[in-house]
Amino acid sequence: MAALVEKAMSGERQALNRRLSHGGFDRAFRWASLASALIVLLVLAGIIASMIVGGWPAFREAGLFGFVTGSTWDINNDVYGAWPAIAGTLATALIALVIGVPISLGIAIFLTQLAPRWLKGPVASAVELLAAVPSIIYGMWGLFVFAPLVAAYLQTPLNRVVEGIPIVGTVLYSRVPSGTGIMTAGIILAIMIIPFVASITRDMLDQIPSVLRESAYGIGCTTWEVVRHVLVPQAGVSIIGAIMLGLGRALGETMAVTFVVGNANRLTALFDPGSTIASRIANEFNEALGLQLHALIALGCILFLVTFSVLIVARLLIARVKVH
C-alpha cells in the first residue's frame, strides 16, 4: 500500500515538474511572439517616418494639397505635382481589377466545378506558372509583342470610330497610336494578378465541404445557382482577400508598368502614354538630387498611404461580409 502511495506521489511530482517546465516554455514563447509582432510594427513605423521626413521638403514647398493635386512635373524649375502619377496608378489598377478579377473567378470556378479530371491539372499548373514569371519578362513581352498588337488592332481602328465624339473621343482617342499607354499597362497588370487571385480563390472553393454542394444539387439547383448561392457566400471573405492581394500587386508593380505605360508626365487619355507612381520613381530616382529626390520620396509616401487605405477598405468589406 505504501509503495502505491509513494508511486502516486512520485507521479504527481513529475507532473508538477513538467507543468513548471512547460510554463517556462510557454512564457518564453509568449514573449518571443510579442517581440516578433513589435519588430514588425517598429519596422513599419520606421518606414513611414523615414518617408515622411524624406518627402517633407516637397510637401512644404508646394503644400500638401498643392503637391497632391498639382499636374506639373518640371525638373528644371523644381516644380512638382503628383496628380498625373496618382491618377495613372489608380487607373491602371482599376483596369487590372475590371479585367483580371472576372477572369480569375471564372478560372477558379471552372477548375473546381466544371473541368474534367484530365484537364484540371494542366490548367492549374499553367495558371500557377504565370505567377512565377518575373515582372520584367511581362514588361519586355508587353513592349515588344503586345504593344504593337494594341497599336495595330485596337488603337488605330478605335481612333477611326471615336474621333470627334464628345467625351468618349477625349477618353479613348490616342494621339499617337504607339501601343503603350495606361490601357496597355492595365491589361498587363491584369495578366499579372490573374494567377494570384485565381489560385487563392480555387483553394478556398476546394475547402468548402462537398456536402453543401451535393445538397444544393440534390434539391435541383443548377451549377450557376450552386456557385451563386452556395460557393460565393461561403468563400466571400477569402475572395475579397484574394482581390485585395491582386490590387496590392497592381498598385505597387514597377518594372512591367515602366516598360509599357509610356512614362509621360501628364494627364492623358486611356490609350495615350502616362505614368504611375512606381514608374516615375523607377525612372528618376537613380539621378534625382535635391528637391526632385524629396518629391520622389513624397510620391512613395503617397503610394504607401493609398495601399494602406486599400487595406482599410478590405478590412471593412470583410467585416461586412462576416456580419451578413
XYZ file of N, CA and C in Angstrom, residues 142-143 145-156 174 176-185 187-188 259-262 270-273:
105
model
N 5.301 42.777 -73.075
C 4.315 43.813 -73.328
C 4.815 44.864 -74.294
N 6.093 45.249 -74.184
C 6.642 46.302 -75.038
C 6.881 45.821 -76.474
N 5.896 42.755 -77.966
C 4.909 41.892 -78.607
C 3.498 42.460 -78.479
N 3.088 42.757 -77.247
C 1.700 43.137 -77.020
C 1.410 44.560 -77.482
N 2.308 45.514 -77.215
C 2.068 46.906 -77.591
C 1.877 47.078 -79.102
N 2.701 46.464 -79.960
C 2.432 46.601 -81.408
C 1.066 46.033 -81.812
N 0.626 44.962 -81.160
C -0.694 44.411 -81.469
C -1.797 45.382 -81.054
N -1.631 46.017 -79.889
C -2.605 47.008 -79.438
C -2.674 48.167 -80.416
N -1.502 48.635 -80.865
C -1.481 49.761 -81.803
C -2.156 49.416 -83.128
N -1.905 48.220 -83.638
C -2.402 47.869 -84.964
C -3.865 47.459 -84.953
N -4.285 46.722 -83.929
C -5.614 46.114 -83.966
C -6.603 46.713 -82.968
N -6.154 47.657 -82.149
C -7.082 48.271 -81.205
C -7.084 49.790 -81.309
N -5.914 50.413 -81.166
C -5.865 51.868 -81.167
C -6.240 52.460 -82.528
N -5.650 51.944 -83.595
C -5.914 52.512 -84.919
C -7.382 52.368 -85.326
N -6.404 58.128 -79.114
C -4.959 58.186 -78.861
C -4.295 59.024 -79.944
N -1.079 59.433 -80.614
C -0.024 58.680 -81.307
C -0.236 57.201 -80.988
N -0.811 56.428 -81.891
C -1.100 55.013 -81.610
C 0.153 54.155 -81.584
N 0.904 54.269 -80.498
C 2.153 53.519 -80.360
C 1.963 52.186 -79.653
N 0.817 51.991 -79.027
C 0.570 50.749 -78.296
C 0.855 50.856 -76.814
N 1.710 51.782 -76.409
C 1.990 51.979 -74.993
C 1.001 52.988 -74.410
N 0.710 52.840 -73.136
C -0.215 53.765 -72.503
C -0.844 53.165 -71.262
N -1.789 53.903 -70.695
C -2.455 53.490 -69.467
C -3.213 52.181 -69.666
N -3.950 52.050 -70.771
C -4.729 50.845 -71.009
C -3.830 49.623 -71.167
N -2.753 49.756 -71.911
C -1.825 48.641 -72.092
C -1.234 48.205 -70.767
N -0.832 49.170 -69.947
C -0.294 48.833 -68.628
C -1.334 48.127 -67.775
N -3.832 46.252 -68.813
C -4.028 44.886 -69.308
C -2.882 43.984 -68.857
N -1.657 44.485 -68.931
C -0.514 43.702 -68.466
C -0.649 43.395 -66.973
N 7.845 49.601 -68.493
C 8.085 49.258 -69.895
C 6.949 49.714 -70.801
N 5.697 49.603 -70.363
C 4.571 49.732 -71.290
C 3.690 50.951 -71.047
N 3.891 51.703 -69.952
C 2.965 52.796 -69.657
C 3.278 54.051 -70.465
N 4.468 54.144 -71.033
C 4.822 55.292 -71.854
C 5.602 56.370 -71.139
N -6.946 57.180 -72.011
C -6.629 55.813 -71.610
C -5.593 55.157 -72.513
N -5.616 55.477 -73.802
C -4.702 54.817 -74.728
C -3.439 55.633 -75.003
N -3.279 56.775 -74.358
C -2.077 57.583 -74.520
C -1.063 57.261 -73.435
N 0.219 57.534 -73.694
C 1.241 57.307 -72.664
C 0.969 58.118 -71.408
